[in-house]
Coordinates of C-alpha atoms in Angstrom, one line a residue:
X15 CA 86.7 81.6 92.2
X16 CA 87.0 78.7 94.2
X17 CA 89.4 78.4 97.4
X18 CA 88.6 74.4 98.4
X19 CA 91.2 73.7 96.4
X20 CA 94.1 71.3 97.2
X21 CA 97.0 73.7 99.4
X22 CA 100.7 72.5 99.7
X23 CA 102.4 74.1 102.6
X24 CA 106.3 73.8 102.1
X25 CA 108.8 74.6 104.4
X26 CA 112.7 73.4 104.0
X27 CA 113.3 69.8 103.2
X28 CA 116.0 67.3 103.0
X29 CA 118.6 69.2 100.5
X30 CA 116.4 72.2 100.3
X31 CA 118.9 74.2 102.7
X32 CA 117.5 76.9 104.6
X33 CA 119.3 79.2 107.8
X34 CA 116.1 80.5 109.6
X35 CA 118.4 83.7 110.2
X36 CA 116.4 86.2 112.2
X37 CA 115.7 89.4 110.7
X38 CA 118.4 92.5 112.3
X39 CA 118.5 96.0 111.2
X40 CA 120.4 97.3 108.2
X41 CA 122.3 99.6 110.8
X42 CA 123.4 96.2 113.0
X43 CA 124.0 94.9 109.7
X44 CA 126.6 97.6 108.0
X45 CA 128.1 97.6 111.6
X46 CA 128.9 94.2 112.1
X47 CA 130.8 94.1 108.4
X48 CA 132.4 97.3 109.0
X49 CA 133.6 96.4 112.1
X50 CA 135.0 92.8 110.9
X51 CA 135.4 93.6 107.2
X52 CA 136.1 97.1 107.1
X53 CA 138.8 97.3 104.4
X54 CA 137.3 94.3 102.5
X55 CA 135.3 95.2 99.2
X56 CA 131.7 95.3 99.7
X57 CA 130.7 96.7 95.9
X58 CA 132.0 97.2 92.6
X59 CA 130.5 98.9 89.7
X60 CA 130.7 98.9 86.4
X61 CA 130.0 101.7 83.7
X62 CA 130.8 100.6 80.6
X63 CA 134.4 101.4 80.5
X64 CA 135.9 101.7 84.3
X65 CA 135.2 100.0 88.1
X66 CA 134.3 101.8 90.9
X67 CA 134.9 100.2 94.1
X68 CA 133.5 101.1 97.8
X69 CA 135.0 98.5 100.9
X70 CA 132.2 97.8 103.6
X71 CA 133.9 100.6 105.9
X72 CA 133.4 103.0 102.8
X73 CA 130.2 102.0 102.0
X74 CA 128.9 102.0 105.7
X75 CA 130.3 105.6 106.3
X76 CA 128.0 106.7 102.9
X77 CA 124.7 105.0 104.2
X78 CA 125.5 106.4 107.8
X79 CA 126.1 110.2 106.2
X80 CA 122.3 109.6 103.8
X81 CA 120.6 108.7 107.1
X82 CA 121.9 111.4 109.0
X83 CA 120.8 114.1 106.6
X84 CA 118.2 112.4 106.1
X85 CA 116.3 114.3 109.5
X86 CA 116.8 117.4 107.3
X87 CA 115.8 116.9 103.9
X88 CA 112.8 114.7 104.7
X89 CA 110.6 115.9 107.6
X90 CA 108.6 113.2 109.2
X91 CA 106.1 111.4 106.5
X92 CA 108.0 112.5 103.5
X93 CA 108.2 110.1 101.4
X94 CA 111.6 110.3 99.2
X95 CA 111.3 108.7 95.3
X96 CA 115.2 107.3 94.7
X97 CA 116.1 106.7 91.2
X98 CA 118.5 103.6 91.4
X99 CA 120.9 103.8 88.7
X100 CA 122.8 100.8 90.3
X101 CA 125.9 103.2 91.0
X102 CA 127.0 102.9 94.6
X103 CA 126.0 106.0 96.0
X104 CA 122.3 105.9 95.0
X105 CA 122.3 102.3 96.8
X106 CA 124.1 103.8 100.0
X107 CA 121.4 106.7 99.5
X108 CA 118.3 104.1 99.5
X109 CA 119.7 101.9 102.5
X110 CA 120.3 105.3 104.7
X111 CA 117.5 106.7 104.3
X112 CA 115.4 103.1 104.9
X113 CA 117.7 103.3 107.9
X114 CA 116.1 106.4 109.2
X115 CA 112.9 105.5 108.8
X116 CA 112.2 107.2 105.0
X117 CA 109.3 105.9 103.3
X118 CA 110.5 105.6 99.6
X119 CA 109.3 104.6 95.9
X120 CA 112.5 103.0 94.0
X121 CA 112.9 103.5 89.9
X122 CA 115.2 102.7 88.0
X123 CA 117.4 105.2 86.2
X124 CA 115.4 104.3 82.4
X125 CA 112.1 104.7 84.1
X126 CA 109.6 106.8 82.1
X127 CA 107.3 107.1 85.2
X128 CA 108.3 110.4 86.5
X129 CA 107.8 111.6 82.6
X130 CA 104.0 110.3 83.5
X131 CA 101.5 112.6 84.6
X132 CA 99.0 110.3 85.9
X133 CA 101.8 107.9 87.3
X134 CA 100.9 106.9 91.0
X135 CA 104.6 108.2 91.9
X136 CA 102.8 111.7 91.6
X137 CA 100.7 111.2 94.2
X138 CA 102.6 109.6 97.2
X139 CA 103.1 113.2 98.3
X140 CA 106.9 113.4 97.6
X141 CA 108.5 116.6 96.9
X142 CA 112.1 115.5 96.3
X143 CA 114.4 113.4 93.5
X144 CA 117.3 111.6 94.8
X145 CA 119.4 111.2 91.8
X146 CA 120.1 112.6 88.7
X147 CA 116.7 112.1 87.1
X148 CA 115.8 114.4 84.0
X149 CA 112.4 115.1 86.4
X150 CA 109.3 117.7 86.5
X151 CA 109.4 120.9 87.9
X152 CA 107.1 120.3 90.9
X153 CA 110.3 118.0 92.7
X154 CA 114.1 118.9 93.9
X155 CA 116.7 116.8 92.9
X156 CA 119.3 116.0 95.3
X157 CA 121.9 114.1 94.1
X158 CA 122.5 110.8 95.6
X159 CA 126.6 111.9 96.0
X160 CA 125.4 115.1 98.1
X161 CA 123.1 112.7 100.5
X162 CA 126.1 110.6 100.7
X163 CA 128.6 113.2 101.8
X164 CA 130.9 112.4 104.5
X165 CA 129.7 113.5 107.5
X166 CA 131.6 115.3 110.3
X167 CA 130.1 112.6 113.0
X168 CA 132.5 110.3 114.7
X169 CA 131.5 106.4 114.6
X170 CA 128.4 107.5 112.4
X171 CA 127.1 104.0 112.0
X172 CA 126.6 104.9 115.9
X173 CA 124.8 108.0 115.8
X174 CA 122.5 106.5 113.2
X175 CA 121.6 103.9 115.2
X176 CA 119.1 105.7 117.0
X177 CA 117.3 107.2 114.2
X178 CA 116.2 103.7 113.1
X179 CA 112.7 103.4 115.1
X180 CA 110.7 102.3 112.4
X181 CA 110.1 99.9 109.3
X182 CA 110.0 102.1 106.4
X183 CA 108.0 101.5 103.6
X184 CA 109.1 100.9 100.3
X185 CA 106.9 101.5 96.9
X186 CA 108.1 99.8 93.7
X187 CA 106.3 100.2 90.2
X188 CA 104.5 96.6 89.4
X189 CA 104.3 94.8 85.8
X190 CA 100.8 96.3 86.1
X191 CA 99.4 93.0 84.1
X192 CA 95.9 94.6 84.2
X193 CA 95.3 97.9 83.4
X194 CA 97.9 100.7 84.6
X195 CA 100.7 100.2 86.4
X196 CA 100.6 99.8 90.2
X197 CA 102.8 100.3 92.9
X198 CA 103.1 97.4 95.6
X199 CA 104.1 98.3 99.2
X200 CA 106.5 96.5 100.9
X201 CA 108.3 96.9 103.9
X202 CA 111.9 97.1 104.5
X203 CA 111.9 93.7 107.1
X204 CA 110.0 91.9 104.4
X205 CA 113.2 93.0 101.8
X206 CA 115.2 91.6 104.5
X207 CA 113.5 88.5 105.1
X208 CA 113.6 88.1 101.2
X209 CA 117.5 88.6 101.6
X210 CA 117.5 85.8 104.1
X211 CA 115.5 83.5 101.6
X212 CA 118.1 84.1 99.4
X213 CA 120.9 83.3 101.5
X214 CA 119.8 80.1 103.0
X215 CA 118.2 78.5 100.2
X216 CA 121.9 79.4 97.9
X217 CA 123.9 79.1 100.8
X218 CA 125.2 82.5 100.2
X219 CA 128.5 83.3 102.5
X220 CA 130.9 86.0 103.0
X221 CA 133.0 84.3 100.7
X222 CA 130.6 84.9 98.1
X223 CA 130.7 87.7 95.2
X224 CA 127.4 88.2 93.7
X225 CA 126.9 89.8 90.2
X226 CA 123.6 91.2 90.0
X227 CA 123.3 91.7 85.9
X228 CA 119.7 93.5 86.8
X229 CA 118.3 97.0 87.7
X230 CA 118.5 97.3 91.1
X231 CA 114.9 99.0 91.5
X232 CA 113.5 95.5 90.4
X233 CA 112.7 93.1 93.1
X234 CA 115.2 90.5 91.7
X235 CA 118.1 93.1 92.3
X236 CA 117.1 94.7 95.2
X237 CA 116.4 91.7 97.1
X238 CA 118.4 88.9 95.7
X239 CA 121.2 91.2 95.5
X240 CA 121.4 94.4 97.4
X241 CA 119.5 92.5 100.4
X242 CA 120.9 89.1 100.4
X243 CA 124.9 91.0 100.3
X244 CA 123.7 93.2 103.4
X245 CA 122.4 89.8 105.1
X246 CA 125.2 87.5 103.9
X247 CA 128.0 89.6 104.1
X248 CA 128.5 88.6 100.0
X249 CA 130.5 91.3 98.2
X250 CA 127.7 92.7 95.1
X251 CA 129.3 93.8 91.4
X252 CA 126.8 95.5 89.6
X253 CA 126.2 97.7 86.5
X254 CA 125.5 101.3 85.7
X255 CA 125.1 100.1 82.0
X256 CA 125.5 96.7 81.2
X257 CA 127.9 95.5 78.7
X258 CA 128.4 91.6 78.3
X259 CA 132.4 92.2 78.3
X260 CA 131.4 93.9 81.5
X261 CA 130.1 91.0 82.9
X262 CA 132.6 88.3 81.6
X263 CA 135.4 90.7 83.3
X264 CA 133.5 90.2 86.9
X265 CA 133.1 86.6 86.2
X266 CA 136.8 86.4 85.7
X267 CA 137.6 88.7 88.7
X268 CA 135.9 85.9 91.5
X269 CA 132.2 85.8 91.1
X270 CA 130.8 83.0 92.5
X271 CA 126.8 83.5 91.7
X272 CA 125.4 85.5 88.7
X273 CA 121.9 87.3 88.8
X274 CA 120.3 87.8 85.4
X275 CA 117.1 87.8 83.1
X276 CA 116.8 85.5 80.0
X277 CA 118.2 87.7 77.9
X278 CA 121.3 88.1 79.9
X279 CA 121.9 84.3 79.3
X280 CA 121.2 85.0 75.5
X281 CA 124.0 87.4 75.5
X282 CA 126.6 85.4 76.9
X283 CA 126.5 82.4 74.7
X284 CA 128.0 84.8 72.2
X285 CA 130.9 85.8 74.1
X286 CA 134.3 83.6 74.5
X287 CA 134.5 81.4 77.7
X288 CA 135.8 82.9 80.7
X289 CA 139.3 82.3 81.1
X290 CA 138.9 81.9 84.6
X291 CA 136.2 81.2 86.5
X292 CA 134.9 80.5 90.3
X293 CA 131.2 80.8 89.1
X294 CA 129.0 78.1 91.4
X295 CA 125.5 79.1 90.0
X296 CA 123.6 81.1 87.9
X297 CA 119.9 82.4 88.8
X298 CA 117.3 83.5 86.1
X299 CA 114.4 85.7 86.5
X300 CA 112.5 88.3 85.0
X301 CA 110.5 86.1 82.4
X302 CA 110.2 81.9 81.1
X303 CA 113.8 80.5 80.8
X304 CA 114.4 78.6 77.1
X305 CA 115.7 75.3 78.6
X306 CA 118.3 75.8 75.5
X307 CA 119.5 78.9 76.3
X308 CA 119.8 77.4 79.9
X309 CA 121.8 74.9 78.8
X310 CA 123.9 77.2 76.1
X311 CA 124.7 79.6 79.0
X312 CA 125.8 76.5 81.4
X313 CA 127.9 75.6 78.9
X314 CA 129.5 79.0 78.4
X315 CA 129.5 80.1 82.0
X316 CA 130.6 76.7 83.5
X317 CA 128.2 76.5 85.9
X318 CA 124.3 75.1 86.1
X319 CA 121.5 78.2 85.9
X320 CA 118.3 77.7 87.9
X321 CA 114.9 79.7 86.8
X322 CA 113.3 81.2 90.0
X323 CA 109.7 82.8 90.2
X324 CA 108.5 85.7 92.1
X325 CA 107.0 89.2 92.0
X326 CA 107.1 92.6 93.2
X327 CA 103.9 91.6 95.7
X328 CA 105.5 88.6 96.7
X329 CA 108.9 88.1 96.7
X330 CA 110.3 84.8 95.7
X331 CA 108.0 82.4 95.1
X332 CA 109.4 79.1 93.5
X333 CA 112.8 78.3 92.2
X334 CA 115.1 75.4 91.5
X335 CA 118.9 75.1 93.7
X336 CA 121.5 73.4 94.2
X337 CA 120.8 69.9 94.7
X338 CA 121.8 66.3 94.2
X339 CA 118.4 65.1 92.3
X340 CA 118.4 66.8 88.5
X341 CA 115.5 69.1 87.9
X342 CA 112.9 68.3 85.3
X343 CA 113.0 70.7 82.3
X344 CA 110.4 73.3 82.1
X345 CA 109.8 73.4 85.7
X346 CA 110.4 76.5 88.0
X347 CA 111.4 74.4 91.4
X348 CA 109.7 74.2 94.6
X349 CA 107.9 76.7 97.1
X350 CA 110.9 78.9 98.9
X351 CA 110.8 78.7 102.5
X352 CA 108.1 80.2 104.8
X353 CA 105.7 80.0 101.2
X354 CA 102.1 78.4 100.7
X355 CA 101.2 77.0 97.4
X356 CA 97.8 76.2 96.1
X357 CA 95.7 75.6 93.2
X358 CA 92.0 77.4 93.0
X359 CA 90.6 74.4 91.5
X360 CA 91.6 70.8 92.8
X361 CA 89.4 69.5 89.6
X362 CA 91.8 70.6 87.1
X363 CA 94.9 69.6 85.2
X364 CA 96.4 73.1 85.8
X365 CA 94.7 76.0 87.7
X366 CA 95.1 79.3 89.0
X367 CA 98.4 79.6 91.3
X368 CA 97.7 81.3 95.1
X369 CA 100.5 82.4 97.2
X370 CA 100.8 83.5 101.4
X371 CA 104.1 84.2 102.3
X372 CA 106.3 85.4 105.2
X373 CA 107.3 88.2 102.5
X374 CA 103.7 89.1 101.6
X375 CA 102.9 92.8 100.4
X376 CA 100.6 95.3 102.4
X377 CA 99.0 96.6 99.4
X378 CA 99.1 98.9 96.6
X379 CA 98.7 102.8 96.5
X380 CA 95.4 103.7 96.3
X381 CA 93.7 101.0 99.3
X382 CA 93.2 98.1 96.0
X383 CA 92.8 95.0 97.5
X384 CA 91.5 92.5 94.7
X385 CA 95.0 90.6 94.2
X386 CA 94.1 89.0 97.9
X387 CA 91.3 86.9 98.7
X388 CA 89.3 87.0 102.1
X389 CA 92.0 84.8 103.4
X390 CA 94.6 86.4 102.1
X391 CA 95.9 84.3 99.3
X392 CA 97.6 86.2 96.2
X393 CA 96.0 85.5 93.1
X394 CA 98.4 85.0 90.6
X395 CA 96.7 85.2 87.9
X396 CA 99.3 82.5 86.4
X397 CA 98.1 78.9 85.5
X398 CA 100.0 76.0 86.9
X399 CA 100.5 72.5 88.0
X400 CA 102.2 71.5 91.2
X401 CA 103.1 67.7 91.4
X402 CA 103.5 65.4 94.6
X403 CA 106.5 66.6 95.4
X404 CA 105.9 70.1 95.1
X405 CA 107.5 70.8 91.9
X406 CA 105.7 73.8 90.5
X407 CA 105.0 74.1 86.7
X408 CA 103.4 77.5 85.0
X409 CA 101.3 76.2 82.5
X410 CA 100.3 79.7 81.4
X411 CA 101.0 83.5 82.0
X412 CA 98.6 85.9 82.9
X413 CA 100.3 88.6 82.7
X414 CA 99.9 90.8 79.7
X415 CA 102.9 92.9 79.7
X416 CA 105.5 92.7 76.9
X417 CA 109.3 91.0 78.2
X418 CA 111.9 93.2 76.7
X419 CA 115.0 91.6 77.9
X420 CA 113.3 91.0 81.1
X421 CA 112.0 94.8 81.4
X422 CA 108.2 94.4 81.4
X423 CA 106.3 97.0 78.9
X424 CA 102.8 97.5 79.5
X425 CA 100.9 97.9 76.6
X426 CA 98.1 99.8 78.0
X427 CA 100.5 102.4 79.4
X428 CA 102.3 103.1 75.8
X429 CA 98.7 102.9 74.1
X430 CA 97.6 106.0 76.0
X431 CA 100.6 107.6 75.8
X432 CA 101.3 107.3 71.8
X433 CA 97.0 108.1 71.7
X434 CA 97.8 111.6 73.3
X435 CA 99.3 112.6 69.7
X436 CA 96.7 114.8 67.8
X437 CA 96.5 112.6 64.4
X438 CA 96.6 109.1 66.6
X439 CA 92.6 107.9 66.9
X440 CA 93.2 104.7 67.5
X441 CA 96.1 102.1 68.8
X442 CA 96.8 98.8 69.8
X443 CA 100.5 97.9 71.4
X444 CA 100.9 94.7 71.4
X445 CA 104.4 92.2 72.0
X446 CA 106.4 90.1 69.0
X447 CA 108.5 87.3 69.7
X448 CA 112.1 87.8 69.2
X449 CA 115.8 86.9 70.4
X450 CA 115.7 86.8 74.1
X451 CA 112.0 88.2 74.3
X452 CA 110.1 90.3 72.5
X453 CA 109.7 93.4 70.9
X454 CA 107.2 96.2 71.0
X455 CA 104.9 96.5 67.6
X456 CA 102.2 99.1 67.6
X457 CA 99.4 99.7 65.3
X458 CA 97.5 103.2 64.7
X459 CA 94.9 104.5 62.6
X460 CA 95.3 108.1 62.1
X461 CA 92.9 111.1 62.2
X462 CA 95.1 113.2 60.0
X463 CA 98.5 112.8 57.7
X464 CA 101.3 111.8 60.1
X465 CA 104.3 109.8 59.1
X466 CA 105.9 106.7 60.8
X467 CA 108.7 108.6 61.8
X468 CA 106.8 111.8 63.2
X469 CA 104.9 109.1 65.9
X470 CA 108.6 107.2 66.2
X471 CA 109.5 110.4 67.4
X472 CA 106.7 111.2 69.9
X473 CA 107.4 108.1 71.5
X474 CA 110.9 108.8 71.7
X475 CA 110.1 111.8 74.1
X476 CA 106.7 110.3 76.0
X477 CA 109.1 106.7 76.9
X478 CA 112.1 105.4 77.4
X479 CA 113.9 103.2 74.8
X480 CA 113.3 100.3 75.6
X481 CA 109.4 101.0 75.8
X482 CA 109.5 102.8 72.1
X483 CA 107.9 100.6 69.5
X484 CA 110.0 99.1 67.4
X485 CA 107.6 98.7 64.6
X486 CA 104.7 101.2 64.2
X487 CA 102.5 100.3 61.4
X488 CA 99.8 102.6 59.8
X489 CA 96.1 100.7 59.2
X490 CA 93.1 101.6 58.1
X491 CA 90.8 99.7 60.8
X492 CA 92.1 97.7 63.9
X493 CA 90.7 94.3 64.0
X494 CA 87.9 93.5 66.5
X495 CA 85.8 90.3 67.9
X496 CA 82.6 90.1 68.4
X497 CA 82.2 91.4 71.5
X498 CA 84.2 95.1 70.4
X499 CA 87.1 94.3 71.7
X500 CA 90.4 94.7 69.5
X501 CA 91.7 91.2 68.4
X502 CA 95.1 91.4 69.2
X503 CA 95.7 88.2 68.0
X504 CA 95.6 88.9 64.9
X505 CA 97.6 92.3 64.5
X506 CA 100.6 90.6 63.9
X507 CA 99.4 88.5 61.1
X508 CA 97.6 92.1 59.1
X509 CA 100.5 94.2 60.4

């Protein structure tokens, strides 16, 4: 690879706002609201049929009682794995424990990994569940409403103050566009630096209510939401499970700025128009916004909704804002503050994208490396362009995951999974376009009699829904190239 290529360095401009806020702790953080906003609401929730509510006193007093047990249930180098079911507890649980010091690895509640026996989760040396999780044998579960207890301690956002004396890690599960999934460390100051991004470059107040339409374990959620509301001070409405009645009601309740994939967007130009509606902005992420669904949901939603690109190893990356100057269509923005941009290749139309930013990863589990060169650019993997004034285009996609609703599938992962059955002997996964994505398709050739539904049903207990193929087609022979390799391109057209 070559790394003469042309860099662009890109910090805030002229009406590319940006408060250089400087990174405090989450317990200076919950203190300062709780001490100003106390009865205020800090998060809502929504199941599916009722609210739940916490104000930034309540919600303080819930981190303070996780970090304070969390001397007790997590000896020192412990790591903890939270399952993040977006439910307030399990996000006081995660930001108590980070607040003494607890390494963790985030997953959201529909996460098949623990299921996984060769998931890296298994090997981070983690002997304990927080949540609810259906989970193997080898952990305890301790459910994120017992971490959260009410503790006996007076002013405990004071006692906890002195177990926070270090940056504690946190391990989330990457797209994995090569191979098996990975997971990227970051750090709990990078997530908060990432929360600052956030806030300056959206101008994100206390006045704010943010509706993060996302799973919190995702880098999306837990940054632009769950980190930017501790930073800003922004009250956060999420889901438990989303319904798109769910999130008309918070629109019509005071949101001000709606987080949410593609398909999110596509779900909202079916419902009715908000009655009422303070919405400012709308931010999309998770895989390539349709510039007519953009423009569908603006309509529906009243307000404009900017595409933003990032990843687990990096943060946020490039996105458009609010600005006087219209963006061009098809283009994901500029560079977000404190990031470096550049192409391998200066020679080319569109090349390679590299990345160093302020909210860089330290690595995955395991010691790989190869994502950073010897200067410590990111590859992307992604092909783009990046005109004069900085305006970043993706050209192409590297990645070879499979975008259901804006939940990445890797193939490889459910390939060995549905190959474990005894009568698969061959399978390719592979991804179908469809309404606000794609769909999983899967094609075996069988060693033995074994009907559709039998394998629909294996991979009903091996993955979670969303992961199950929704097509499974029996063949006699998978296609191939010449050099061996099975021709995926061409499985949908035999299937």
């Amino acid at each position: 690879m070559s790394h003469g290529g042309r860099g662009l360095r890109h910090y805030a401009r002229e009406g590319e706002p940006y408060d250089d806020v400087q990174s405090t702790s989450l317990v200076a953080m919950l203190r300062k609201h709780a001490m100003s906003r106390g009865d205020e609401p800090a998060f809502r929730v929504y199941d599916g049929s009722t609210w739940e509510q916490a104000t930034w006193r309540e919600f303080g007093d819930l981190a303070a009682a996780s970090a304070i047990r969390a001397a007790n249930e997590f000896p020192a180098g412990r790591p903890a794995l939270v399952q993040l079911d977006n439910s307030i507890v399990s996000l006081a649980a995660l930001v108590g424990l980070a607040a003494a010091g607890v390494d963790l690895a985030v997953f959201e509640a529909e996460s098949s990994l623990l299921r996984d026996d060769r998931s890296a989760l298994h090997e981070l040396g983690a002997d304990t569940v927080v949540g609810t999780a259906d989970v193997p044998s080898r952990y305890r579960v301790l459910p994120a409403g017992e971490l959260t207890r009410p503790s006996t301690e007076r002013d405990t956002l004071a006692a906890i103050a002195r177990l926070e004396n270090r940056n504690a890690a946190v391990w989330q599960s990457t797209s994995g566009s090569t191979g098996e999934p990975r997971l990227a460390r970051q750090t709990i100051a990078n997530l908060l630096r990432g929360g600052e991004i956030y806030t300056g470059r959206y101008h994100v107040t206390e006045q704010d209510t943010v509706v993060a339409a996302v799973p919190m374990a995702h880098s999306f959620g837990l940054v632009g939401g769950l980190m930017c509301a501790l930073v800003s001070g922004a009250a956060l409405t999420t889901f438990t499970r989303f319904s798109p009645h769910g999130l008309r009601a918070a629109v019509e309740s005071g949101a001000t700025i709606v987080l949410g994939t593609p398909l999110v967007y596509e779900l909202t130009t079916r419902l009715a128009r908000p009655a009422t509606s303070d919405l400012r902005m709308a931010l999309s992420s998770g895989g390539p916004l349709d510039p007519a669904v953009a423009e569908s949901a603006r309509q529906r939603l009243g307000c404009p909704v900017y595409p933003l690109y990032g990843s687990t190893e990096m943060g946020i990356i490039a996105s458009q804002f609010p600005r006087t100057k219209p963006w061009p269509a098809g283009h994901v923005g500029v560079a977000a503050p404190g990031v470096e941009l550049r192409l391998a290749d200066h020679d080319d139309a569109a090349s390679e994208l590299l990345v160093r930013t302020s909210t860089m990863f330290t690595g995955y589990w395991g010691g790989d490396t190869d994502a950073l060169d010897d200067q410590g650019w990111y590859r992307t993997g992604d092909l783009a362009t990046i005109a004069a004034d900085g305006t970043v285009t993706l050209v192409s996609r590297k990645d070879t995951f499979i975008n259901v609703g804006g939940r990445k599938v890797n193939p490889a992962r459910v390939e060995r999974l549905i190959g474990g059955h005894t009568a698969v002997a061959e399978v390719a996964v592979y991804g179908v376009d469809a309404v606000g994505g794609q769909e999983v398709w899967a094609a075996v050739v069988l060693s033995k009699p074994c009907s559709v539904e039998e394998l629909s049903a294996y991979c009903g207990c091996q993955l979670m829904a969303y992961e199950v193929p929704h097509r499974v087609h029996v063949m006699d022979w998978l296609p191939r190239n010449g050099m061996g390799k099975i021709d995926r391109g061409r499985l949908p057209r035999l299937a």
